[in-house]
Coordinates of C-alpha atoms and ligand atoms in Angstrom, one line a residue:
X171 CA 109.5 91.4 78.4
X172 CA 111.7 93.0 75.8
X173 CA 114.9 91.2 76.8
X174 CA 117.0 90.3 73.7
X175 CA 114.4 91.9 71.3
X176 CA 115.6 94.8 69.6
X177 CA 113.3 97.9 70.4
X178 CA 113.2 101.6 70.8
X179 CA 111.6 103.7 73.4
X180 CA 110.7 107.0 71.9
X181 CA 109.5 110.2 73.2
X182 CA 106.2 111.1 71.8
X183 CA 106.8 114.8 72.3
X184 CA 108.4 115.8 69.0
X185 CA 110.6 118.3 70.7
X186 CA 112.2 115.7 72.8
X187 CA 114.2 114.0 70.3
X188 CA 115.8 111.0 71.8
X189 CA 115.4 107.3 71.7
X190 CA 116.5 104.3 74.0
X191 CA 117.8 101.6 71.7
X192 CA 118.1 98.1 73.2
X193 CA 119.8 95.8 70.7
X194 CA 119.6 92.1 70.5
X195 CA 122.4 91.6 73.0
X196 CA 120.1 93.3 75.6
X197 CA 122.5 96.3 75.7
X198 CA 120.7 99.6 76.1
X199 CA 122.0 102.8 74.6
X200 CA 120.6 106.3 74.3
X201 CA 121.0 108.4 71.3
X202 CA 121.2 112.1 71.6
X203 CA 121.2 113.4 75.2
X204 CA 119.6 116.6 76.0
X205 CA 119.3 115.4 79.6
X206 CA 122.7 114.0 79.9
X207 CA 124.0 117.3 78.7
X208 CA 122.2 118.8 81.6
X209 CA 124.0 116.3 83.9
X210 CA 120.8 114.6 84.7
X211 CA 120.4 110.8 85.0
X212 CA 119.3 108.9 82.0
X213 CA 116.4 109.6 79.8
X214 CA 114.4 106.9 81.0
X215 CA 114.8 108.1 84.6
X216 CA 114.1 111.7 83.8
X217 CA 111.6 111.8 80.9
X218 CA 108.1 111.9 82.3
X219 CA 106.2 112.4 79.1
X220 CA 104.5 109.8 77.0
X221 CA 106.6 107.3 74.9
X222 CA 106.1 104.7 72.1
X223 CA 107.8 101.3 72.4
X224 CA 108.7 100.2 68.9
X225 CA 109.9 96.7 68.0
X226 CA 113.4 96.9 66.4
X227 CA 113.1 95.1 63.2
X228 CA 110.6 97.2 61.4
X229 CA 112.2 100.6 62.4
X230 CA 115.7 99.6 62.5
X231 CA 116.8 100.7 59.0
X232 CA 115.0 104.1 59.5
X233 CA 116.4 104.5 62.8
X234 CA 119.9 103.7 61.6
X235 CA 119.6 106.2 58.7
X236 CA 118.3 108.8 61.1
X237 CA 121.0 108.4 63.6
X238 CA 123.7 107.5 61.0
X239 CA 124.7 104.6 63.3
X240 CA 127.2 102.1 61.9
X241 CA 127.5 98.5 62.8
X242 CA 130.8 97.7 64.5
X243 CA 132.9 94.9 63.1
X244 CA 132.4 92.8 66.6
X245 CA 128.9 92.2 65.3
X246 CA 127.6 93.4 68.8
X247 CA 127.7 97.1 68.9
X248 CA 126.7 100.0 66.9
X249 CA 128.2 103.5 67.0
X250 CA 127.5 106.9 65.6
X251 CA 131.1 106.9 64.2
X252 CA 133.2 103.8 63.2
X253 CA 136.1 105.4 65.2
X254 CA 134.2 104.7 68.4
X255 CA 133.9 100.8 67.7
X256 CA 137.6 100.4 68.7
X257 CA 136.6 101.6 72.3
X258 CA 134.4 98.7 73.3
X259 CA 137.1 96.2 73.7
X260 CA 139.3 98.6 75.6
X261 CA 136.1 99.3 77.9
X262 CA 135.8 95.6 78.5
X263 CA 139.4 95.1 79.1
X264 CA 139.8 98.1 81.7
X265 CA 136.6 97.2 83.5
X266 CA 137.9 93.7 84.0
X267 CA 141.6 94.2 84.3
X268 CA 142.2 97.6 85.6
X269 CA 139.0 98.4 87.6
X270 CA 138.8 95.0 89.3
X271 CA 135.5 94.2 87.5
X272 CA 133.9 97.5 87.7
X273 CA 134.6 98.9 91.2
X274 CA 135.0 102.5 92.2
X275 CA 138.2 101.8 94.0
X276 CA 141.8 102.8 94.2
X277 CA 142.5 102.4 90.4
X278 CA 139.4 104.5 89.6
X279 CA 140.4 107.2 91.8
X280 CA 144.0 107.3 90.7
X281 CA 142.8 107.3 87.1
X282 CA 140.6 110.3 87.7
X283 CA 143.5 112.1 89.4
X284 CA 145.6 111.2 86.3
X285 CA 143.1 113.1 84.0
X286 CA 143.8 116.2 85.8
X287 CA 147.4 115.9 86.2
X288 CA 147.8 115.2 82.5
X289 CA 145.4 118.0 81.2
X290 CA 146.4 120.8 83.7
X291 CA 150.0 120.8 82.1
X292 CA 148.7 123.5 79.8
X293 CA 149.4 127.2 79.7
X294 CA 149.0 129.7 76.9
X295 CA 152.2 131.4 78.1
X296 CA 154.3 128.7 79.7
X297 CA 153.5 125.9 77.3
X298 CA 152.4 122.3 77.7
X299 CA 150.2 120.3 75.6
X300 CA 147.4 119.8 78.1
X301 CA 145.4 116.5 77.7
X302 CA 147.9 115.0 75.4
X303 CA 149.3 111.9 77.4
X304 CA 152.6 113.7 78.1
X305 CA 152.4 112.5 81.7
X306 CA 152.8 109.0 80.2
X307 CA 155.0 109.6 77.2
X308 CA 157.3 111.8 79.1
X309 CA 156.8 110.0 82.4
X310 CA 160.5 110.1 83.3
X311 CA 160.3 113.9 83.3
X312 CA 156.7 114.5 84.8
X313 CA 156.4 112.1 87.5
X314 CA 159.2 113.6 89.3
X315 CA 157.5 116.9 89.6
X316 CA 156.7 117.5 93.3
X317 CA 152.8 117.9 92.5
X318 CA 152.8 114.5 90.8
X319 CA 154.1 112.5 93.8
X320 CA 152.6 109.0 93.6
X321 CA 151.3 109.5 90.1
X322 CA 153.9 107.0 88.7
X323 CA 151.9 104.1 90.1
X324 CA 148.7 104.7 88.0
X325 CA 151.0 105.7 84.9
X326 CA 152.7 102.3 85.0
X327 CA 149.3 100.5 85.6
X328 CA 147.9 102.0 82.6
X329 CA 150.9 101.9 80.2
X330 CA 150.4 98.1 79.2
X331 CA 146.8 98.9 78.4
X332 CA 147.9 101.9 76.1
X333 CA 150.5 99.6 74.5
X334 CA 148.2 96.6 73.9
X335 CA 145.4 98.8 72.5
X336 CA 145.7 101.1 69.4
X337 CA 145.1 104.3 71.3
X338 CA 147.0 107.4 72.0
X339 CA 148.1 108.0 75.7
X340 CA 146.1 111.1 75.9
X341 CA 143.0 109.5 74.8
X342 CA 143.4 106.6 77.0
X343 CA 144.0 108.6 80.1
X344 CA 140.7 110.6 79.4
X345 CA 138.9 107.5 78.5
X346 CA 139.9 105.5 81.7
X347 CA 138.8 108.5 83.7
X348 CA 135.4 108.7 82.2
X349 CA 135.0 104.9 82.3
X350 CA 136.3 104.8 85.8
X351 CA 134.0 107.5 87.1
X352 CA 131.0 105.6 85.6
X353 CA 131.7 103.0 88.3
X354 CA 131.0 105.3 91.0
X355 CA 127.2 105.4 91.9
X356 CA 126.0 109.0 91.8
X357 CA 128.3 110.3 89.2
X358 CA 127.4 112.0 85.9
X359 CA 127.9 110.1 82.6
X360 CA 131.1 111.8 81.4
X361 CA 131.7 112.8 77.9
X362 CA 134.5 111.3 75.9
X363 CA 136.0 112.5 72.6
X364 CA 138.6 110.6 70.8
X365 CA 141.6 111.8 68.6
X366 CA 144.4 113.3 70.9
X367 CA 147.7 113.2 68.9
X368 CA 150.8 111.7 70.8
X369 CA 152.4 114.3 72.9
X370 CA 155.4 116.2 71.4
X371 CA 157.0 117.6 74.7
X372 CA 156.7 117.1 78.4
X373 CA 154.8 119.6 80.3
X374 CA 156.7 122.3 82.2
X375 CA 157.0 121.9 85.9
X376 CA 154.8 123.8 88.3
X377 CA 151.6 123.9 86.5
X378 CA 149.8 121.3 88.8
X379 CA 148.3 123.1 92.0
X380 CA 149.7 122.0 95.2
X381 CA 147.5 121.5 98.5
X382 CA 149.7 124.1 100.2
X383 CA 149.2 126.8 97.5
X384 CA 147.2 129.8 98.4
X385 CA 143.7 130.3 97.0
X386 CA 145.0 133.2 95.1
X387 CA 147.7 131.1 93.4
X388 CA 145.4 128.1 92.8
X389 CA 142.7 130.3 91.1
X390 CA 145.4 132.2 89.0
X391 CA 146.8 128.9 87.9
X392 CA 143.4 127.4 87.0
X393 CA 142.2 130.6 85.5
X394 CA 145.5 130.6 83.2
X395 CA 144.1 127.3 82.0
X396 CA 140.7 128.5 81.4
X397 CA 138.7 127.7 84.4
X398 CA 136.6 130.1 86.5
X399 CA 136.5 129.8 90.2
X400 CA 133.2 128.0 90.0
X401 CA 134.6 125.5 87.7
X402 CA 137.4 124.9 89.9
X403 CA 134.9 124.1 92.7
X404 CA 133.0 121.8 90.3
X405 CA 136.1 119.8 89.4
X406 CA 136.8 119.3 93.1
X407 CA 133.8 117.0 93.2
X408 CA 136.4 114.4 92.1
X409 CA 137.6 114.4 95.7
X410 CA 134.3 112.9 96.7
X411 CA 135.9 109.6 95.3
X412 CA 139.3 110.1 96.5
X413 CA 142.1 109.2 99.1
X414 CA 145.3 110.5 99.9
X415 CA 148.4 108.3 100.0
X416 CA 151.4 110.7 100.2
X417 CA 149.9 113.7 102.1
X418 CA 150.5 111.7 105.3
X419 CA 152.7 108.7 104.1
X420 CA 152.0 107.0 107.5
X421 CA 148.3 106.4 106.5
X422 CA 148.1 105.6 102.8
X423 CA 144.5 105.3 101.5
X424 CA 143.0 107.9 103.6
X425 CA 139.7 109.3 102.2
X426 CA 138.7 112.8 101.8
X427 CA 135.0 112.1 102.6
X428 CA 133.3 109.4 104.4
X429 CA 132.2 107.7 101.1
X430 CA 135.1 107.4 98.7
X431 CA 133.5 104.9 96.4
X432 CA 130.3 107.0 96.0
X433 CA 130.1 110.1 93.9
X434 CA 128.0 112.0 96.3
X435 CA 128.0 115.5 97.8
X436 CA 129.2 114.4 101.1
X437 CA 132.7 115.9 100.3
X438 CA 131.3 119.3 100.1
X439 CA 129.3 118.9 103.4
X440 CA 132.3 117.3 105.3
X441 CA 135.0 119.8 104.2
X442 CA 132.7 122.6 105.6
X443 CA 132.6 120.8 109.2
X444 CA 135.0 122.3 111.7
X445 CA 138.3 120.5 111.7
X446 CA 139.0 118.6 115.2
X447 CA 141.9 116.4 114.6
X448 CA 144.4 114.8 112.3
X449 CA 143.9 111.2 111.2
X450 CA 147.6 110.4 111.4
X451 CA 150.7 112.1 112.5
X452 CA 149.7 115.8 111.8
X453 CA 152.2 118.4 110.8
X454 CA 152.2 117.3 107.1
X455 CA 152.7 120.1 104.5
X456 CA 149.2 120.9 102.9
X457 CA 147.2 119.0 105.5
X458 CA 144.8 120.7 107.9
X459 CA 142.7 119.0 110.7
X460 CA 139.7 116.9 109.5
X461 CA 136.2 116.3 111.4
X462 CA 136.2 112.6 111.3
X463 CA 138.6 109.8 112.5
X464 CA 140.1 108.2 109.5
X465 CA 139.4 111.2 107.1
X466 CA 142.0 113.6 105.7
X467 CA 141.6 117.2 104.6
X468 CA 143.9 119.0 102.6
X469 CA 144.4 122.9 103.1
X470 CA 143.3 123.9 99.6
X471 CA 140.0 122.1 100.0
X472 CA 139.6 123.7 103.3
X473 CA 140.3 127.1 102.2
X474 CA 138.4 126.9 98.9
X475 CA 135.3 126.0 101.0
X476 CA 135.8 129.2 103.1
X477 CA 137.3 131.8 100.7
X478 CA 134.7 134.5 99.6
X479 CA 135.6 133.8 95.9
X480 CA 134.5 130.2 96.1
X481 CA 132.5 129.6 99.2
X482 CA 129.0 130.0 97.7
X483 CA 129.9 127.8 94.7
X484 CA 131.0 125.1 97.3
X485 CA 127.9 125.4 99.4
X486 CA 125.8 125.3 96.3
X487 CA 126.7 121.7 95.8
X488 CA 126.4 120.5 99.5
X489 CA 123.2 119.0 99.1
X490 CA 122.4 119.3 95.3
X491 CA 123.6 116.1 93.6
X492 CA 122.1 117.3 90.2
X493 CA 123.9 120.7 90.2
X494 CA 127.2 119.1 91.2
X495 CA 126.8 116.3 88.5
X496 CA 126.1 118.9 85.8
X497 CA 128.8 121.3 86.7
X498 CA 131.3 118.5 87.1
X499 CA 130.4 117.0 83.7
X500 CA 130.9 120.3 81.9
X501 CA 134.1 121.1 83.7
X502 CA 135.5 117.7 83.1
X503 CA 134.8 118.0 79.3
X504 CA 136.7 121.3 79.3
X505 CA 139.6 119.7 81.1
X506 CA 139.6 116.5 78.9
X507 CA 140.0 119.0 75.9
X508 CA 142.7 121.3 77.1
X509 CA 145.2 121.9 74.5
X510 CA 143.3 119.9 71.9
X511 CA 141.3 120.8 68.8
X512 CA 137.8 119.6 69.5
X513 CA 136.8 120.2 65.8
X514 CA 139.3 117.3 64.8
X515 CA 137.9 114.8 67.4
X516 CA 135.0 112.4 67.3
X517 CA 132.4 112.3 70.0
X518 CA 132.4 108.9 71.5
X519 CA 130.6 109.7 74.7
X520 CA 128.0 106.9 73.9
X521 CA 130.6 104.4 74.8
X522 CA 130.8 105.5 78.5
X523 CA 128.5 103.5 80.6
X524 CA 125.8 105.2 82.6
X525 CA 126.5 105.2 86.3
X526 CA 124.1 104.0 88.9
X527 CA 122.1 106.9 90.5
X528 CA 121.6 107.6 94.2
X529 CA 118.5 107.7 96.1
X530 CA 119.4 109.4 99.4
X531 CA 120.7 113.1 99.7
X532 CA 123.4 114.3 101.7
X533 CA 123.5 113.9 105.6
X534 CA 125.6 114.9 108.5
X535 CA 128.0 112.1 109.5
X536 CA 126.8 110.4 112.8
X537 CA 127.9 112.3 115.9
X538 CA 127.8 115.8 114.1
X539 CA 125.1 118.6 114.3
X540 CA 124.5 121.5 112.1
X541 CA 126.5 123.7 114.5
X542 CA 129.7 121.9 113.5
X543 CA 129.3 123.5 110.1
X544 CA 131.5 126.4 109.5
X545 CA 129.1 128.4 107.4
X546 CA 131.1 130.6 105.1
X547 CA 128.9 131.7 102.1
X548 CA 127.6 135.3 103.0
X549 CA 124.5 135.2 100.8
X550 CA 122.7 132.1 101.7
X551 CA 122.4 129.7 104.6
X552 CA 124.1 126.3 104.6
X553 CA 121.4 123.5 103.7
X554 CA 119.9 121.9 106.8
X555 CA 120.9 118.2 107.1
X556 CA 120.1 115.5 109.4
X557 CA 122.8 113.4 111.1
X558 CA 123.0 109.7 110.6
X559 CA 122.2 107.7 113.7
X560 CA 124.7 105.8 115.7
X561 CA 128.2 106.3 117.1
X562 CA 130.5 108.9 115.6
X563 CA 131.5 108.3 112.0
X564 CA 135.0 106.6 111.5
X565 CA 136.2 106.3 108.1
X566 CA 138.0 103.3 106.8
X567 CA 140.9 103.4 104.3
X568 CA 140.5 102.7 100.8
X569 CA 142.2 99.3 100.2
X570 CA 145.4 99.3 98.0
X571 CA 145.2 97.8 94.5
Ligands
HEM242 C1 143.0 122.8 93.6 C2 143.5 121.8 92.9 C3 143.8 120.5 93.5 C4 144.7 120.1 94.4 C5 145.6 121.0 95.2 C6 144.5 118.8 94.7 C7 145.4 118.1 95.5 C8 145.2 116.5 95.8 C9 146.1 115.9 96.7 C10 147.2 116.6 97.5 C11 145.8 114.6 96.6 C12 146.3 113.2 97.4 C13 147.4 112.6 96.5 C14 147.9 111.5 97.3 O1 148.5 111.8 98.4 O2 147.9 110.3 97.0 C15 144.6 114.5 95.6 C16 144.0 113.3 95.2 C17 143.0 113.3 94.3 N1 142.7 114.3 93.4 FE1 143.2 116.2 93.6 N2 143.8 118.2 93.8 C18 143.2 119.1 93.1 C19 142.3 119.1 92.0 C20 141.8 117.9 91.4 C21 141.0 117.7 90.2 C22 140.7 118.8 89.3 C23 140.9 116.4 90.0 C24 140.1 115.6 89.0 C25 139.4 116.3 88.1 C26 141.4 115.8 91.2 C27 141.2 114.5 91.5 C28 141.8 113.7 92.5 C29 141.6 112.4 92.9 C30 140.5 111.5 92.2 C31 142.4 112.1 94.0 C32 142.4 110.8 94.7 C33 143.5 109.8 94.2 C34 143.5 108.4 94.9 O3 142.6 108.4 95.7 O4 144.5 107.7 94.7 N3 142.0 116.7 92.1 N4 144.5 115.8 95.1
CA243 CA1 149.8 116.7 79.5
CA244 CA1 131.9 110.5 98.3
MN245 MN1 145.6 106.4 95.8

């Protein structure tokens, strides 16, 4: 009905000040985002109150003045700040040529991991510039750190895009992570701020946590960078779209949960299941037994799900997609700004696409029962889940790029 006709959908409740704007290319954007800030899905899906639909032409000038939007030089997009316009061609380029046309596959997983490995190189006492792109700029130094094993692949995949577009390495890494995650159904729409200067120095070694570190060490390291134990657990929602190539090098691409291309809560469920076997050789540093054929579990995830400092936060996400989304979104924003001065940056979150949402909640993998859950949180029971029907779940590897 409204295709290719500019229009706005506006909440009638004056306290709900947001609009959906469809421009004449048929592209919809939402301005202001009280719901997105809560990690909920889009306005149109969440807002239940009355709305008015207003044709674009008449209101466009008033709307532009109200939201201070500028027209981008491409003649297609508008933005709250002209600095965001430059991101649209980068978005199109990486969706097509880095993420295989918008998949949630290997390059997205690696790009998300890279946001962490660049940003966590930050310590108030030991130095490091945080989310500054140092892992690309000083790749000869940082990619040889033990904890960065395998990160050189995505660093070199991203480098030509950074060189081609006028964007700093620090901005590109966080932008690619946020765009990449938007390809994973169930993900929150992450924020993106632009304006990270080029890194001045490499990160010191030993700031990136290892899967064989103790929980005390991991929480201390993450705490040094500014994260609470609950925020550490929230960040680990990333392992719902993840696979390991190097923990057991005989089986590259082995996922951490049964749904590595979906940003669901299965990771928090499946890590709580009793481990029964190794997917490959076993005996690898930082690996413990997993509950499913073809699935890998790292020791740090296993222990975080069971440690009294983190197990209730872990369990709280097991069947609560909205809570996981909102906590992950907030923690990722913090991660993406480590070492940076937010006041000097520009909020271009509107450029990040809205991920598809999920209908179904969490389940037990086929072949498992509630008694396979190793309940750890002392103050509340694990959510009751039903098992998928069919033969015992076996997880397929994530294909290489
Ligand atoms: C306690 C902290 C963490 C530890 C010990 C840890 C450890 C690991 C390990 C060992 C791997 C497998 C790498 C490989 O063999 O290819 C991995 C993969 C991954 N990690 Fe983490 N991680 C942590 C936190 C995070 C955080 C905070 C994020 C993002 C915000 C993240 C995102 C990822 C992703 C997306 C992958 C999958 C990469 C791929 O599939 O290629 N991790 N992590
Ligand atoms: Ca860095
Ligand atoms: Ca998943
Ligand atoms: Mn990988």
